[in-house]
Each structure stands twice: as C-alpha cells, then as structure tokens.
Amino acid sequence: MKVMKFGGSSVEDGARIKATAAIILEARRGEEIAVVLSAMRGVTDQLILASGEAERGEARFRERLRALAERQTLAARELLGGGEAEDTASRLTRLLAELDDLFTGIELLRECSERTLDLVMSFGERLNCVLVAGYLRTLGESAAAVDARAMIRTDGSHGRAEVDLAESYRLIRSRLAEVGGIPIITGFIASAGDGSTTTLGRDGSDYTASIVGAAIGARAIEIWTDVDGIMSADPRFVTASFVIPEMSYREAMELSYFGAKVIHPNTMIPAVEKGLPILIKNALNPAARGTLISSSSGARAREVTGIASIENVALVNVEGGGMIGVPGIASKVFLALARERVNVIMISQASSEHSICLVCSSAEAGAAVRALERELEKEIRLKKILPPELVGDLEIIAIIGERMRGTPGISGRLFGALGSERVNVLAIAQGSSELNISLVVERADKIRALNSIHRAFLEGSHAVR
Ligand code: ADP
Ligand code: ASP
Ligand code: MG
C-alpha cells in the first residue's frame, strides 16, 4: 500500500484534476492506495485574504468568494457526470453555502481569530476532496472523500498545531478501515480535543500524507508536485539547478526547514520513525525519476547536497559589555521571544559573549524588538546592554549536506565564492552536526550569492548527477 499526495498545482482546475486522476488510476492497478489532496492552487491564500477583508468590513471579500465558488463550479461541471453528478454538486453547494455563512459571521463580528481562520482555510481542502472523489466515481472507480478532522488529532495551537501522532495513528487506522474504495483525504487540516478545526501550518498537506502513511504501514509515500524533484537550489533563482536523485531524511528536513518549500519539514518525522521512503514526483512529468528520500543519502561523493534560502527575514542584534560572563541573558532573551511566539530561525553568538544575534521573519521582527526592550529594560537603562538593533530586508542562505561533516575547507570555499562576488555576509551559523552552514545576506545579494555558491559546490567537477 502507498500514500499519494497531490499539491495545489495538481488539482488547480478540471484539466489538471483529469491528469491527476489518471495517475491515481494507474497506481491503483498495481496496489492499494490512499490519496491526500491540497486545496486548488491559490485557494488557501484567497481564503486568508478574504477573511482579513471581512474582518475589516471591506466588501471585497464577497468578490473573492464568488470567484472561488465559480472556479469550483466550473471544474465540477467539467468533471462530473452520470448519476454521480447531482449528489456531488449538491455537496459542493452545501459546503459553499456554509462558507458564505461563516464569512457573514466574520463580517458581523468584525473578528476572525486564528481558530476561525483554521475553519475558513479548511474549506479549500474539503471542497477539493469532495470534487475529486466525485470525479473518480464518475469514472467508475469507487472512492470516498475523507475529512482528516475525524482522524488527525492535534493540540489547540491554531495556525500550526502539534499533532498527537499516537492518537492520530489509532484514529486513522479505524476510520480508514470503514472506507470502501480509494480514500481521498483532506491534507493540511485536523482537529483539536475540543472538536475545533486546526491546521498543520502552511504547506502542511505533505505532513498529512506521511502521518497517514505511518499509520497504515504504507510501503512508501509519494509527494506529487510541479517540479521533477528536490533540486540543488530553488529553480526560480538558480537556472543551473538540477534534480537531486537521492537524499537522506536529515538533508531533506534541513533543506525544507531552510526554505525548499517543495516538501514540508515535518513530513520527515513520521517517515523516519517508521523507515518509510518518500518519493517526490512531478505530476506534469510522471516519467521523471524524482527524488528519493530515505535513511541513506545515496552513493554520491559530493559534500553539499543542496542550497536553500528563506526570504524576508530580519536580524535582531542584542549587544553590550554587560553581557559578558553574565549567566542568564540568553535565557531571558529567548524566553521573552517565546512568550511573544516569535519563531527564531537562526542564532549566532560570538564566543566573546558580547552579542547575540538572532534571525526571525520580517513580519515578527517588530514584536521581537519590543519584547526584548521590555525584558531587558533594566540592563538597557543601566547601559549594560545597548537597545536591540534591527536590520531588515535580509535573506538566509543555507548549504546542506551530510558529507560536509569532517571535510575541511568547506567554509573556505563557501566564503571564497561569496567574496569573489562581493557579497557581504551579516551573520553565520553552523550546527555542531556540521550538516548545515547558514548565513545571512542582504536581499539585493541573494541571487548572486545563490548562484556563486551553486557554482562552487554543485557545478562542473562538483556536479554528480
Ligand atoms: P505543491 O503545491 O505541490 O505542494 P509547492 O509550491 O508547495 O507545491 O512546492 C513546489 C515548489 O517549490 C516548486 O514549484 C519550486 O518553485 C519550489 N522550490 C523551492 N525550492 C525548491 C527546491 N530546492 N527544489 C524544488 N523546488 C523548490
Ligand atoms: N492548502 C494549504 C496551503 O496552501 C496546504 C498545502 O497546500 O499543503 O498551505
Ligand atoms: Mg507544498
């Protein structure tokens, strides 16, 4: 048995859904499958924008909802036929009416909490699963839409909830045992103990697929997307990037954590636990081999497997003579940030202990600085610590590879490449695992930096394909 997950681009309209169904039916001939689906491409973003507008009382959200409903109805008209058509169409109409009601509520209350937003976002995946299951039945295949809220249990941290894996595995096994035919499962969404809808974080459908795979003892998980596999760098920025045929779970986790959004970092957690291989495949080019993620990084002798980058980050610098040798400053800093729910992506501290530099998303940087000013108010007043300094418009670039460990000269080559392109590096961090070196550069330098690093480690004699 295997789990196949299809992302937003594979289900963006009637034509793409037809192609995706063909892939599903082909796989079904060989073995049992479970399918996990995202919302149509762009739908989650539209729902988020619309809920902001409704909350502010801006009537434009109605237009967005209308466009969304139209897109769904158009695809339904193209795909559904026979006795199936009416039943699925009326289920879609009911869901769309429910979504409309929910928005009326938001508009009236002028409030959309994270809890409500999770419910709003859930409609993208729910609509899509009803539609695709209906289409498969139109084709004569037995298939049923399955709402993951009935089987993935999380805590109540809306927006990016923590999954209770053991409980979810149990629920998934018992729920899927009741489904006849191919289960078409909503990605991304789940529910908390109080019954409220939660989500697993943006791009979380990949994670859903591996939770389901681990629960049912699948032999593999396939993530179907719009590129031939995980590439040596984001193809939008590095034209010489190429598909990496194999990599380890740790490499995939690091690459995705540092911005390779082709797979969600949490996907690797259940997979590692159960030793489940993950295959990334291109739904637009099914013949391509894809990328295999497993416990081994493959038999290639290359130090750097790939490069990733995170855009729109800011650097916050906490600095001052009063920090030297004083225990507890770092813990104060990180507690204050945790309290504000600021997600620190990268940290670097000089061994002089004179400064701590941390990097978070630009959106959270203001809150981070305010939290630090409050927490360190006394030290700042006594001039032991300078007011926190904020530098915006930055990018993190990370080079990742298991084989960097113990190989001398990697940093030399890295900084040599950046130096020759006159890229200024604002901060550096290397974990003791030596699996990753990450650095912060100015936004304007990003493309030059990515390409020069790619040339130094992954092209010419360094390229092993
Ligand atoms: P899906 O909707 O199928 O989940 P995503 O948009 O989430 O697809 O992820 C696929 C996209 O990830 C690609 O189109 C590509 O632009 C981007 N991407 C970023 N880094 C990489 C990388 N290293 N390799 C492949 N794709 C990458
Ligand atoms: N639809 C969700 C999102 O856009 C989840 C996903 O696509 O994986 O974030
Ligand atoms: Mg994705």
XYZ file of C-alpha atoms and ligand atoms in Angstrom:
502
model
C 0.000 0.000 0.000
C 1.183 3.524 -0.685
C 0.044 7.078 0.020
C -0.027 9.593 -2.841
C -0.251 13.311 -2.060
C -1.108 15.853 -4.745
C -0.347 19.543 -4.191
C -2.321 22.588 -5.298
C -0.890 22.665 -8.825
C -2.033 19.080 -9.491
C -5.634 19.948 -8.692
C -5.839 23.571 -9.810
C -8.582 23.088 -12.423
C -10.579 20.483 -14.315
C -7.771 19.680 -16.755
C -5.196 19.148 -14.020
C -7.625 17.047 -11.983
C -8.141 14.796 -15.003
C -4.399 14.266 -15.331
C -4.101 13.618 -11.594
C -6.946 11.092 -11.708
C -5.122 9.252 -14.484
C -2.040 8.962 -12.254
C -4.202 7.716 -9.380
C -5.961 5.100 -11.511
C -2.695 3.881 -12.971
C -1.240 3.401 -9.476
C -4.430 1.719 -8.302
C -3.942 -1.042 -10.844
C -0.756 -2.073 -9.069
C -1.636 -1.804 -5.381
C -3.904 -0.342 -2.716
C -3.555 3.425 -2.349
C -4.694 6.263 -0.142
C -4.757 9.775 -1.627
C -4.136 13.072 0.188
C -5.108 16.321 -1.528
C -4.371 20.024 -1.070
C -6.758 22.804 -1.954
C -6.674 24.098 -5.534
C -3.595 26.264 -6.080
C -4.050 29.724 -4.558
C -7.301 28.931 -2.740
C -5.820 28.961 0.765
C -4.253 32.369 0.062
C -7.571 33.692 -1.247
C -9.400 32.467 1.854
C -6.857 34.162 4.108
C -7.101 37.448 2.203
C -10.898 37.301 2.178
C -11.107 36.688 5.918
C -8.893 39.723 6.570
C -11.168 41.848 4.416
C -14.340 40.539 6.082
C -12.808 41.246 9.481
C -12.088 44.830 8.446
C -15.568 45.176 6.963
C -14.301 45.518 3.391
C -16.956 44.229 0.985
C -14.330 42.983 -1.481
C -14.254 39.595 0.222
C -17.602 38.757 -1.426
C -15.960 39.087 -4.832
C -13.175 36.734 -3.786
C -15.672 34.159 -2.505
C -17.663 34.421 -5.704
C -14.550 33.810 -7.820
C -13.642 30.851 -5.660
C -17.116 29.321 -5.925
C -17.061 29.882 -9.674
C -13.750 28.101 -10.044
C -15.060 25.146 -8.078
C -18.357 25.030 -10.006
C -16.610 25.296 -13.351
C -14.378 22.325 -12.525
C -17.376 20.369 -11.218
C -19.276 20.965 -14.455
C -16.289 19.813 -16.460
C -15.677 16.679 -14.401
C -18.906 15.294 -13.037
C -21.356 13.206 -14.988
C -23.944 10.457 -14.719
C -25.885 9.660 -11.548
C -22.892 10.887 -9.552
C -23.110 14.485 -10.734
C -26.106 15.610 -8.740
C -25.032 14.205 -5.412
C -21.502 15.667 -5.568
C -22.720 19.000 -6.930
C -25.178 19.365 -4.072
C -22.482 18.514 -1.520
C -20.288 21.219 -3.043
C -23.157 23.711 -2.985
C -23.788 22.963 0.693
C -20.122 23.482 1.550
C -20.016 26.776 -0.353
C -23.172 27.972 1.427
C -21.629 27.047 4.776
C -18.511 29.030 3.857
C -20.681 32.017 2.956
C -22.429 31.853 6.326
C -19.108 31.683 8.104
C -17.990 34.854 6.314
C -21.203 36.616 7.198
C -20.377 35.792 10.817
C -16.856 37.217 10.479
C -18.207 40.353 8.827
C -20.822 40.877 11.534
C -18.450 40.281 14.402
C -15.576 42.091 12.681
C -13.414 39.395 14.125
C -11.526 36.436 12.724
C -9.487 34.657 15.369
C -6.806 32.099 14.465
C -9.341 29.460 15.448
C -11.897 30.812 12.973
C -9.250 31.201 10.287
C -8.403 27.499 10.573
C -12.049 26.680 9.952
C -12.120 29.092 6.997
C -8.997 27.554 5.449
C -10.353 24.009 5.867
C -12.897 24.608 3.109
C -10.196 24.608 0.413
C -9.206 21.013 1.084
C -12.736 19.844 1.891
C -14.225 21.160 -1.361
C -11.449 19.629 -3.379
C -11.718 16.161 -1.865
C -15.481 16.041 -2.455
C -14.918 17.090 -6.066
C -12.096 14.664 -6.838
C -13.797 11.709 -5.113
C -16.926 12.529 -7.133
C -14.921 12.621 -10.345
C -13.296 9.240 -9.629
C -16.779 7.789 -9.092
C -17.895 9.347 -12.366
C -15.060 7.346 -13.938
C -16.473 4.189 -12.343
C -13.877 3.878 -9.589
C -15.017 3.503 -6.028
C -13.670 6.441 -3.988
C -14.764 8.402 -0.914
C -13.878 11.848 0.394
C -12.440 11.547 3.897
C -12.289 14.540 6.243
C -8.991 14.355 8.142
C -10.550 16.224 11.058
C -12.100 12.933 12.096
C -8.727 11.231 12.336
C -5.827 13.626 12.889
C -5.788 14.898 16.438
C -3.759 17.961 17.462
C -3.360 20.348 20.370
C -5.208 23.670 20.258
C -2.450 25.877 18.807
C -4.391 27.159 15.847
C -2.468 28.070 12.716
C 0.213 25.474 13.249
C -0.969 22.785 15.608
C 1.095 19.976 17.153
C -0.045 16.513 16.111
C -0.668 13.768 18.673
C 0.849 11.068 16.488
C -0.051 8.016 18.565
C -3.696 9.012 18.901
C -3.886 10.021 15.226
C -2.419 6.702 14.054
C -5.113 4.887 16.011
C -7.935 7.065 14.673
C -6.654 6.861 11.079
C -6.492 3.074 11.160
C -10.016 2.708 12.472
C -11.504 5.397 10.209
C -9.858 4.173 7.013
C -10.918 0.594 7.743
C -14.520 1.768 7.251
C -13.877 3.385 3.840
C -14.675 1.336 0.771
C -12.598 2.172 -2.314
C -9.869 4.792 -2.526
C -9.893 7.229 0.401
C -9.450 10.824 -0.822
C -8.200 12.536 2.315
C -8.051 16.279 3.035
C -4.466 17.404 3.609
C -3.472 20.211 5.984
C -6.477 20.069 8.332
C -7.063 18.308 11.642
C -8.987 18.817 14.849
C -8.238 19.540 18.486
C -9.639 17.694 21.506
C -12.426 20.279 21.814
C -13.606 19.454 18.303
C -12.399 22.722 16.754
C -10.705 22.664 13.359
C -6.929 23.081 13.344
C -4.307 23.223 10.593
C -0.783 21.838 10.394
C 0.897 25.028 9.125
C 1.125 26.304 5.553
C 2.059 23.594 3.055
C 1.080 21.041 5.706
C -0.573 18.536 3.340
C 2.786 16.817 2.852
C 2.842 16.179 6.592
C -0.698 14.746 6.460
C 0.491 12.258 3.840
C 3.299 10.937 5.978
C 1.095 10.740 9.094
C -1.384 8.632 7.113
C 1.428 6.540 5.608
C 2.937 5.821 9.007
C -0.469 4.946 10.466
C -1.429 2.386 7.854
C 2.029 0.874 7.428
C 2.374 2.054 3.845
C 5.435 0.895 1.922
C 6.070 4.442 0.582
C 4.781 7.993 0.379
C 4.698 9.869 -2.894
C 4.553 13.661 -2.974
C 3.330 14.755 -6.415
C 4.120 18.379 -7.255
C 5.091 20.627 -10.185
C 8.862 20.084 -10.326
C 10.900 16.969 -11.193
C 12.107 16.518 -7.621
C 14.027 18.336 -4.932
C 16.512 20.455 -6.782
C 20.014 21.525 -5.839
C 18.579 25.067 -5.401
C 15.270 26.810 -5.956
C 14.904 26.688 -9.753
C 13.332 30.154 -9.761
C 16.652 31.679 -8.714
C 19.344 29.300 -9.967
C 18.967 28.273 -13.599
C 21.764 25.696 -13.353
C 19.957 23.817 -10.556
C 19.264 20.130 -11.155
C 17.256 17.336 -9.560
C 18.925 15.541 -6.677
C 18.189 11.835 -7.225
C 18.555 10.737 -3.588
C 18.994 12.310 -0.202
C 18.698 11.437 3.466
C 15.795 12.360 5.758
C 18.062 14.784 7.603
C 19.143 16.519 4.443
C 15.542 16.829 3.278
C 14.490 18.150 6.661
C 17.243 20.780 6.704
C 16.637 21.835 3.100
C 12.916 22.245 3.676
C 13.354 23.974 7.001
C 15.621 26.477 5.259
C 13.139 27.258 2.521
C 12.942 24.469 -0.061
C 9.157 24.507 0.105
C 8.804 21.522 -2.200
C 8.331 19.426 0.954
C 7.188 20.418 4.456
C 9.883 19.733 7.084
C 7.550 17.812 9.406
C 6.875 15.259 6.661
C 10.095 13.555 7.599
C 9.104 12.979 11.258
C 6.671 10.041 10.852
C 8.692 8.753 7.900
C 11.891 8.469 9.941
C 10.007 6.810 12.778
C 8.681 4.062 10.504
C 11.521 3.992 7.941
C 9.110 4.989 5.172
C 10.743 6.139 1.946
C 9.382 9.386 0.442
C 9.412 9.901 -3.306
C 8.957 13.379 -4.790
C 7.349 13.166 -8.239
C 6.286 15.625 -10.930
C 2.605 15.324 -11.864
C 3.333 17.341 -15.018
C 6.086 14.895 -15.991
C 5.369 11.499 -14.394
C 8.148 9.810 -16.371
C 10.852 11.740 -14.457
C 12.524 9.640 -11.745
C 12.028 12.176 -8.972
C 13.882 12.400 -5.657
C 14.020 9.521 -3.200
C 14.299 10.484 0.465
C 15.325 7.657 2.779
C 17.774 6.919 5.562
C 20.717 6.936 3.166
C 21.961 9.929 1.247
C 22.894 7.895 -1.796
C 26.243 6.730 -3.043
C 27.500 10.005 -4.411
C 30.661 11.698 -3.277
C 29.516 15.296 -3.055
C 29.866 17.325 0.105
C 26.998 19.711 -0.484
C 23.671 18.176 -1.427
C 21.681 21.347 -1.904
C 21.225 25.042 -1.155
C 18.109 26.610 0.293
C 17.059 30.127 1.154
C 14.475 31.889 3.278
C 13.313 35.296 2.167
C 12.029 38.252 4.160
C 13.948 37.801 7.350
C 15.342 40.354 9.763
C 18.271 40.265 12.099
C 17.986 41.384 15.702
C 21.216 42.119 17.482
C 21.498 42.253 21.269
C 24.842 43.623 22.255
C 26.693 45.139 25.187
C 29.600 44.822 27.593
C 27.182 43.910 30.363
C 26.505 40.555 28.751
C 29.995 39.160 29.131
C 30.156 36.318 31.608
C 26.705 37.069 32.978
C 24.640 33.886 33.090
C 21.006 34.031 32.135
C 20.994 36.738 29.455
C 20.441 34.252 26.657
C 17.632 32.579 28.539
C 15.982 35.954 29.185
C 16.224 36.799 25.500
C 14.721 33.528 24.307
C 12.011 33.392 26.959
C 10.867 36.884 26.038
C 10.695 35.882 22.374
C 8.910 32.621 23.117
C 6.308 34.483 25.132
C 5.583 36.655 22.071
C 5.533 33.493 19.931
C 8.371 34.812 17.795
C 9.902 31.964 15.828
C 13.696 32.286 15.898
C 15.037 30.741 12.693
C 18.735 31.131 13.312
C 21.008 32.168 16.185
C 24.631 33.094 16.364
C 26.660 34.171 19.353
C 30.277 35.254 19.291
C 32.447 33.413 21.805
C 33.229 36.751 23.454
C 29.561 36.673 24.588
C 29.457 40.324 23.673
C 26.457 39.904 21.388
C 23.653 37.544 20.491
C 22.325 37.814 17.018
C 19.104 36.160 16.014
C 17.118 35.976 12.842
C 13.335 35.840 12.518
C 10.816 36.599 9.792
C 10.418 40.311 8.968
C 6.771 40.065 9.982
C 7.764 39.139 13.541
C 10.777 41.432 13.895
C 8.906 44.413 15.370
C 7.318 42.241 18.050
C 10.721 40.687 18.770
C 12.383 44.055 19.347
C 9.553 45.297 21.568
C 9.651 42.097 23.639
C 13.414 42.451 24.125
C 13.180 46.139 25.061
C 10.655 45.218 27.763
C 12.592 42.225 29.043
C 15.976 43.975 29.141
C 14.611 47.329 30.220
C 16.781 47.494 33.340
C 20.009 46.424 31.627
C 19.383 48.948 28.839
C 18.668 51.739 31.338
C 21.909 50.944 33.182
C 23.711 50.970 29.800
C 24.910 47.385 30.271
C 23.201 46.450 27.050
C 22.502 48.601 24.007
C 18.916 48.873 22.744
C 18.282 45.917 20.380
C 19.244 46.704 16.829
C 17.092 45.620 13.907
C 18.338 45.065 10.357
C 15.637 44.267 7.793
C 15.422 43.200 4.109
C 17.621 40.163 4.559
C 17.738 36.560 3.402
C 19.052 33.375 4.935
C 21.019 31.065 2.687
C 21.881 27.560 3.886
C 24.116 24.911 2.362
C 23.205 21.384 3.369
C 24.927 18.040 3.094
C 25.731 15.069 5.312
C 29.163 14.779 3.728
C 30.287 18.220 4.866
C 30.912 16.647 8.268
C 34.610 16.281 8.877
C 35.553 17.657 5.459
C 37.991 20.530 5.884
C 37.905 23.515 3.574
C 34.149 23.818 3.068
C 33.894 27.204 4.779
C 36.917 28.450 2.869
C 35.303 27.591 -0.441
C 31.962 29.000 0.651
C 33.309 32.380 1.697
C 35.743 32.476 -1.200
C 32.807 32.132 -3.597
C 30.835 34.858 -1.838
C 33.859 37.131 -1.568
C 34.587 36.913 -5.286
C 31.014 38.096 -5.930
C 31.459 40.834 -3.309
C 28.561 39.517 -1.229
C 28.572 40.847 2.299
C 27.741 38.241 4.999
C 25.999 39.654 8.072
C 25.844 36.536 10.255
C 26.858 32.892 10.133
C 25.743 29.786 11.985
C 26.887 26.201 11.798
C 25.306 23.482 13.853
C 27.644 21.052 15.574
C 26.167 18.332 13.351
C 28.036 20.050 10.505
C 25.093 19.173 8.287
C 24.320 22.803 7.592
C 26.043 26.154 7.312
C 23.646 29.061 7.202
C 24.369 32.689 6.569
C 22.536 35.967 6.304
C 22.926 38.275 3.323
C 21.198 41.364 2.039
C 18.184 40.791 -0.184
C 19.845 42.506 -3.129
C 22.706 39.955 -2.982
C 20.576 36.833 -2.823
C 20.622 35.721 -6.463
C 24.345 36.379 -6.855
C 25.044 34.565 -3.605
C 22.955 31.508 -4.503
C 24.483 31.220 -7.943
C 28.074 31.660 -6.802
C 27.664 29.011 -4.098
C 25.955 26.693 -6.579
C 28.902 27.082 -8.961
C 31.435 26.440 -6.215
C 29.857 23.256 -4.870
C 27.432 21.809 -7.357
C 28.507 22.561 -10.908
C 31.383 21.403 -13.128
C 33.577 18.802 -11.444
C 31.445 19.038 -8.306
C 28.246 18.047 -10.045
C 27.318 14.396 -9.572
C 24.031 13.609 -11.198
P 2.617 21.878 -4.031
O 1.521 22.830 -4.307
O 2.656 20.719 -4.987
O 2.700 21.452 -2.604
P 4.750 23.796 -3.626
O 4.525 25.085 -4.351
O 4.437 23.741 -2.164
O 3.957 22.655 -4.419
O 6.245 23.327 -3.816
C 6.817 23.217 -5.132
C 7.650 24.460 -5.438
O 8.742 24.538 -4.528
C 8.331 24.434 -6.777
O 7.459 24.890 -7.793
C 9.540 25.368 -6.577
O 9.295 26.676 -7.055
C 9.693 25.455 -5.077
N 11.037 25.105 -4.604
C 11.784 25.819 -3.726
N 12.979 25.242 -3.515
C 12.998 24.122 -4.269
C 13.962 23.090 -4.464
N 15.145 23.091 -3.847
N 13.625 22.089 -5.299
C 12.438 22.063 -5.934
N 11.501 23.010 -5.794
C 11.763 24.033 -4.964
N -3.556 24.372 1.118
C -2.590 24.514 2.173
C -1.659 25.666 1.869
O -1.773 26.284 0.823
C -1.842 23.267 2.469
C -0.998 22.706 1.342
O -1.170 23.096 0.192
O -0.174 21.837 1.626
O -0.833 25.988 2.686
Mg 3.575 22.244 -0.873
